[in-house]
Coordinates of N, CA and C in Angstrom, one line a residue:
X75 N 125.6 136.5 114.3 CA 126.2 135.2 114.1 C 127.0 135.1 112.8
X76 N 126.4 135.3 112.1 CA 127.1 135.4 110.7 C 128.3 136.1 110.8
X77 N 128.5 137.5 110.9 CA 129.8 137.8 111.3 C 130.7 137.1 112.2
X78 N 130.4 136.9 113.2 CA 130.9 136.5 113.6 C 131.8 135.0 113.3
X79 N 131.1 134.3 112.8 CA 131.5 133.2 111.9 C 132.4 133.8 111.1
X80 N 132.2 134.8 109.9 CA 133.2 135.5 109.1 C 134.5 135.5 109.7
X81 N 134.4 136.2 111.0 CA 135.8 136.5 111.5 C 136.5 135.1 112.1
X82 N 136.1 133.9 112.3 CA 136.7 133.1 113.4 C 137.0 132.3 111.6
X83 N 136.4 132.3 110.6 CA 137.0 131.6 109.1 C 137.8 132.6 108.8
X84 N 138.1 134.2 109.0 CA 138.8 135.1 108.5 C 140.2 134.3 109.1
X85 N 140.6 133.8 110.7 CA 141.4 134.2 111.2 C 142.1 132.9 110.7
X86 N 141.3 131.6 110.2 CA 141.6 130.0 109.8 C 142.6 130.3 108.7
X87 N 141.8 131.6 108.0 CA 141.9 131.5 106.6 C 143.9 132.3 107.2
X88 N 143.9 133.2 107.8 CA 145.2 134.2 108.3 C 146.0 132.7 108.4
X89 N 145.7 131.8 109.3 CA 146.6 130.7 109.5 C 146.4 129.7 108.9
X90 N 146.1 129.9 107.3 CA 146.3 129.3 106.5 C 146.1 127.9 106.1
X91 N 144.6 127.9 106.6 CA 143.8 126.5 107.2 C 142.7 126.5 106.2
X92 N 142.4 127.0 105.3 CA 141.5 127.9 104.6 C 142.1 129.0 103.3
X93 N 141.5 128.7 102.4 CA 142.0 129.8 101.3 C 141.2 131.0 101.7
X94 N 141.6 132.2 101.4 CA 141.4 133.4 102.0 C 139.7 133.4 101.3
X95 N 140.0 133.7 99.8 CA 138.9 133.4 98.9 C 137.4 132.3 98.9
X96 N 137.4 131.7 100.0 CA 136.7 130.5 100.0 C 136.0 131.0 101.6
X97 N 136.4 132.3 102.2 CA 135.6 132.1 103.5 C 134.1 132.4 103.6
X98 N 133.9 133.5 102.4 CA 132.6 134.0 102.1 C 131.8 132.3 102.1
X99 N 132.4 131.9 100.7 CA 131.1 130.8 100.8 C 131.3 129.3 101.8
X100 N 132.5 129.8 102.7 CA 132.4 128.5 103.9 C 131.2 128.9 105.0
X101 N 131.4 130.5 105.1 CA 130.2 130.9 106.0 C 128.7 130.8 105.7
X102 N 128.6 131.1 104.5 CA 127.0 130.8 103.6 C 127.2 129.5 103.5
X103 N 127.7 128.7 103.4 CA 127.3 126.8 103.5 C 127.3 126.6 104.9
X104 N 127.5 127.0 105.6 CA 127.7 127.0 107.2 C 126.4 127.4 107.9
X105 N 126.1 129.0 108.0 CA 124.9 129.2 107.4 C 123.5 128.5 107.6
X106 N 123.8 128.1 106.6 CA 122.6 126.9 105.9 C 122.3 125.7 106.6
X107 N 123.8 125.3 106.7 CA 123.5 124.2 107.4 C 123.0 124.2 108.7
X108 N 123.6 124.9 109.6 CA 123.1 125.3 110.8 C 121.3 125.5 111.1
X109 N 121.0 126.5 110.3 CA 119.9 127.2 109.8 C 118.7 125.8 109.4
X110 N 119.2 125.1 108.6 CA 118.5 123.7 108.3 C 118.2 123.0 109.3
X111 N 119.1 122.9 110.0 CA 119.1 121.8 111.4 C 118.3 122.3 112.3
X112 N 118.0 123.6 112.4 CA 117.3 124.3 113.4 C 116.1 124.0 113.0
X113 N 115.6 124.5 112.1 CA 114.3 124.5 111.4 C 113.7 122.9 111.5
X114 N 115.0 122.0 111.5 CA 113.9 120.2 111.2 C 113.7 120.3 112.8
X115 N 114.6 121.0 113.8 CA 114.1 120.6 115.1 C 113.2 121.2 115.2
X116 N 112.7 122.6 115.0 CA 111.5 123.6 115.0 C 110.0 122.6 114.6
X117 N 110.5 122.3 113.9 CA 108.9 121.7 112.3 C 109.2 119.9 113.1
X118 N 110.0 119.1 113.7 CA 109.9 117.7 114.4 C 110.6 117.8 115.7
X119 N 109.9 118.7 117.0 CA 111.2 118.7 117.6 C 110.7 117.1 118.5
X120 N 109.9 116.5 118.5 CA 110.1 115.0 118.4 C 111.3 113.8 117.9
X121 N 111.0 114.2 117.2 CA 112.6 113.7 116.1 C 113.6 114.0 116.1
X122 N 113.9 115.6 117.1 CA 115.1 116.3 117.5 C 116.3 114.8 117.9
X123 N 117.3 115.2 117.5 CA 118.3 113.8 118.2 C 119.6 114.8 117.8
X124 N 120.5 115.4 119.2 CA 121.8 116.5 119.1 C 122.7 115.5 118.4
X125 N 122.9 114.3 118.6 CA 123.9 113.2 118.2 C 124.1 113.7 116.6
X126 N 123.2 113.1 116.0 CA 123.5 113.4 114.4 C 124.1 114.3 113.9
X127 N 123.2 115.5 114.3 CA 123.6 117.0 114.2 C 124.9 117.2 114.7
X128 N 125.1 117.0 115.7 CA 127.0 117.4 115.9 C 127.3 116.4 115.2
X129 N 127.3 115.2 114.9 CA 127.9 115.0 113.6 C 128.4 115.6 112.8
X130 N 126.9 115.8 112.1 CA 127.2 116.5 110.6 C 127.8 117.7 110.8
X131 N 127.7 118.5 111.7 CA 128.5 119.7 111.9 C 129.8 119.6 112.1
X132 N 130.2 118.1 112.5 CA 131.9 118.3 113.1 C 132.3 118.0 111.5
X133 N 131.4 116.9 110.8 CA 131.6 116.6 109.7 C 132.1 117.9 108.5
X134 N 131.0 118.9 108.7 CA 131.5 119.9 107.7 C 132.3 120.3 108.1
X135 N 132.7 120.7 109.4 CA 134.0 122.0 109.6 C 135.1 121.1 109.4
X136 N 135.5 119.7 109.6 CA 136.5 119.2 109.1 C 136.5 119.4 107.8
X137 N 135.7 119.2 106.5 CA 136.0 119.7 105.5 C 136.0 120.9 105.3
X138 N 136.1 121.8 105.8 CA 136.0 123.0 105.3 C 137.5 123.0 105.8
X139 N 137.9 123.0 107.0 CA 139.1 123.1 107.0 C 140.4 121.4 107.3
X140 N 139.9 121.0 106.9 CA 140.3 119.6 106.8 C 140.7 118.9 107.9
X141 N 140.9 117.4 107.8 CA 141.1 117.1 108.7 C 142.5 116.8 109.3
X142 N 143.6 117.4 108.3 CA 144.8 117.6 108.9 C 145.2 118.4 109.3
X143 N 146.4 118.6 110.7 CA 147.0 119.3 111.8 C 147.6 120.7 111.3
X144 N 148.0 120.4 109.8 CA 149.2 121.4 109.2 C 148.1 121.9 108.3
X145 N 148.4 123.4 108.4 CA 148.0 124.2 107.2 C 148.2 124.0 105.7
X146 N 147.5 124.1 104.2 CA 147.4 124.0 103.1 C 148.7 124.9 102.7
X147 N 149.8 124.4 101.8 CA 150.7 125.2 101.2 C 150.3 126.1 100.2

């Protein structure tokens, strides 16, 4: 999974959606977060609720690669 993530931020980063330098630690915050979310539904899957969680997840990938159409100059 991880690689794979590498390469699909490698390709953001090629179309310039993403600084090249910043994909290592977009994938390790990515990662984590993922990894986090799994674990509170593991340890409360009572409490499990997908809503939030794609939230927060649409939430980060917009900032990692923003929420505008055009690439960063």
């Amino acid at each position: 999974m991880a690689e794979r993530l590498r390469r699909w931020l490698t390709i953001l980063a090629g179309r310039r959606y993403l600084r090249p330098e910043e994909v290592d630690g977009h994938a390790s915050s990515a990662l984590t977060l993922v990894g986090g979310l799994y674990l509170n539904a593991l340890l409360y899957p009572d409490q499990a609720d997908l809503d939030p969680e794609k939230n927060t997840i649409r939430r980060f990938a917009e900032r990692v690669v923003g929420s505008r159409s055009a690439p960063y100059r």
